[in-house]
Amino acid sequence: MTTNIKNFDIIEGVSLKAIKDTRFKTGRISFTMFLPLSKDTASRNSVMLYTLEKSCRKYNSFKSLNEKLNSLYGASLMVDVSKLGETQALNISLQGLSDKYAINNESISAEFSSLLCDLIFRPNIAEESFNENEVESAKLEVLDIISAEFSDKRVYARKRCNEFMCKDEAYSLSSIGEKENVIKLTGKDIYTAWRDALSRAKIEMIALGDFDFDAIVNNFTEEFKNIKRNYQDFEYVKVLSNSKKAEYKEENMGLAQAKLVLGYRVEERKTFKEKIAFRLMCAMLGGTPSSKLFLNVREKLSLCYYCSATFDSNKCVMFIESGVEDDNIQKTKIEISNQIDLMREGDFTEEDILANKLALQNVYMGISDSLGRLENFYISQCFQDTVRTPEEYSKALDNVTREEIIEAANSLTLNMIYVLTE
Amino acid sequence: MEIKNIRSKILGENYFSFSHPTGLKIYVYPQKGYHSTYALIGTMYGSVNTKFKSNDKVISVPDGIAHYLEHKMFESEEGDAFLKYSKTGASANAYTSHNSTCYLFSCTENFRESLKILLELVQTPYFTDENVEKERGIIGQEIRMYDDDPEWAMSINLLKALYKNHPVNIDIAGTVESIAKINPENLMSCYNAYYNLHNMALAVVGDVNIDDVVDVADECLNPINAVKIENIFPEEPNSVVSKKIEKHLPVDIPIFELGYKEQALAQRVDDAQLALSHIILEAVSGKSSDMLNRLLKEGLVSASSFCSEFFEGPYYRATLFSAQSQKPELAAEIINDELKKIKTNGISESIFENARKAVYGRAVSMLNSNEMIASAIINGHFSGRRLFSYIDNIIYATHHSANDFMHEKFNEELSSLSIVR
């Protein structure tokens, strides 16, 4: 059980969660900056994050930084940009081997937090600018990610449905930014982004493994003494209630298989109880091999290889995605709609509830067997008033009632039908 | 039944292995304190096994049949295995690769019941004209999904460019045309040959009691006579089919994969060779390498899109480099140039040491994951490799042996470039 969690408030808007766990061969320290997602800043923030990964004052080239990481037994430096609600989450993490596995008895884990601090707080800057060559290199990383999102048609179709459905809302924006904005960025822009992020972002740190946590807390506390913070709480998401008629959008791309994405608004799930009930409903509808969409759209009707439902509990939107032949799009839409109606009418058995509940509980209870999953699990709750453990999520599923599942199904409104055709 | 306790002195870890009386080889790797238990059962039957001799009878089968068989194994006369797993809460799946098919589950409760489902699943083939036909539609959609995948297209094209005859050049799922030839009879031929307990292995990883595994095995496994299989592979020339292959798909930035074919025998790469291959790859193309840093400096690739891989199986072996690039031909030229340099000059001792440490660290880190341990054990079982022996060989690898071994690799004449733009 991950009950060994200590919370530290470093400074206003900056906190650290220390999770002691001696089961793993590695430890991991993660630093995530949350900023409101905006078209004006998304691209420069992404490029800033990827520039931090290139070097720092102490290891002032990508080569020398990675030689250092290799010398720490292949310690892994990872950066990632994602969306949480309507914030942009900029994550930089370092994961490396625990000391007891070092061949020559070196003490390596003590270096992880100081190296991470070097990268975040002492980057390779001169005259209020990042190195232009490194910024160009970081821009290429971000452009590659944007390109990869386009190349993966399943991801692209989901992105487009979201853009159309949430047009004029921050949620429609890509967390990684836009190509035309990335291209224009300079070393000075990135310097501004870096200063701004350290000053204004809500910062969540997590240290997991078998570390000297006091040393890590001290390291970061000392660093923030040198940072001029101007933090103000901000609204991390706006949930819109919606009763508008569903729109239809179609784009052609000459694909072998069409992609169908249905976007739904969900009436705001204000309480944890309501959110967990919706999660279970969503699993029953299209989240597991026991779900209605899997059993009917795929298995019974053989219309597709995948037909799945996912729920964003922060924004209260749900998407159903499927890959189908052009000729079967209409049939698939009808069947999906039919299965949702059946959920609304309570056409499911106690066995159906149990099967999907067990499947979700299996997921929650397995979270603490992975440093990465644990980290994501806690980061995703950083705007919640109450932070819960995976065990608490699992237990809460036991109390979801049939009526709550029906209510959840009835809280859906279809807003957007998006088709990316052959 | 003799249970062997395999230990690693360096890591302080151990796992167990034994041969069940029915012929199934079983491995149990304890992960104390883990909530999930992961079980993986595999057979050495993949997309490359298109021709084989089973008890002296030569059988040829359509492309994609191993993958089709994997889909069908979830059905039995009593119903779908997913339905059975839904009562235990286990998350189940399966996959087919070039040279194996594996069935798995992960559970936090009801381990014994879930293991029972897994062992019964692989012993109860159920193929009818109707259920085989139904699957054709689903797999057809799966194939079409991959047809739109640029990375998939890039990889399969590279294999077609490198290999003239070897069935590693076949798409794992086959084609819509090839799966049209699959029927209950040829599915059963493949099943009878390869899904014989004497040709299979099971790995269980988690905070599990070995007695539970033995009990369920005793209860569920049915004795069966061994079947002798001889895999038949065509002769493969020591040359490539084409130096370059290109496909057009809607991508924003082109992607490429450059492959260097090596001479390969039936004998799989052993632990020492695998360890050396990984160390060499880290030294020549890792993030601190001259190769990658030159590509980054010239703005040809991003660090996050650049990958390298040592790829091997029965009668095939190659090293692959891939990335996104606006100038794929130029990027490939630079990769080739840097490989030539390092073969001429050799890997320096300091670069070798750092690469060795990094490869060791990543190999040990992998032991965090039940899934990766199980996969390594099963792959190792079918290829004659052992998990701890591989890690030991990383530590004992020498600078001299790495440079020697490198001379067998990166032959430009045996290279091909696949581009999707």
PDB file of C-alpha atoms in Angstrom, chain B residues 21 49 79 107 132 146 156 165 174 213 217 268 312 341 345 353 371:
ATOM      1  CA  PRO B  21       5.191 -33.521 -15.992  1.00  0.00           C
ATOM      2  CA  ASN B  49       6.624 -19.940 -39.383  1.00  0.00           C
ATOM      3  CA  GLY B  79     -17.759 -19.109 -24.465  1.00  0.00           C
ATOM      4  CA  CYS B 107      -4.499  -9.365 -11.853  1.00  0.00           C
ATOM      5  CA  VAL B 132     -13.538 -18.249 -38.254  1.00  0.00           C
ATOM      6  CA  TYR B 146      -2.121  -0.729 -39.769  1.00  0.00           C
ATOM      7  CA  ILE B 156       7.483  -3.781 -43.059  1.00  0.00           C
ATOM      8  CA  ASN B 165      12.949 -15.061 -49.103  1.00  0.00           C
ATOM      9  CA  GLY B 174      -1.000 -10.999 -43.228  1.00  0.00           C
ATOM     10  CA  VAL B 213       1.212 -22.140  -9.616  1.00  0.00           C
ATOM     11  CA  ALA B 217      -0.848 -26.501 -13.317  1.00  0.00           C
ATOM     12  CA  ARG B 268      20.065 -17.641 -31.934  1.00  0.00           C
ATOM     13  CA  GLU B 312      17.046 -10.954 -34.300  1.00  0.00           C
ATOM     14  CA  LYS B 341      34.419   5.873 -38.791  1.00  0.00           C
ATOM     15  CA  ASN B 345      38.814   3.782 -35.247  1.00  0.00           C
ATOM     16  CA  GLU B 353      32.695   1.899 -20.094  1.00  0.00           C
ATOM     17  CA  GLU B 371       5.562  -7.515 -17.709  1.00  0.00           C
TER      18      GLU B 371
END
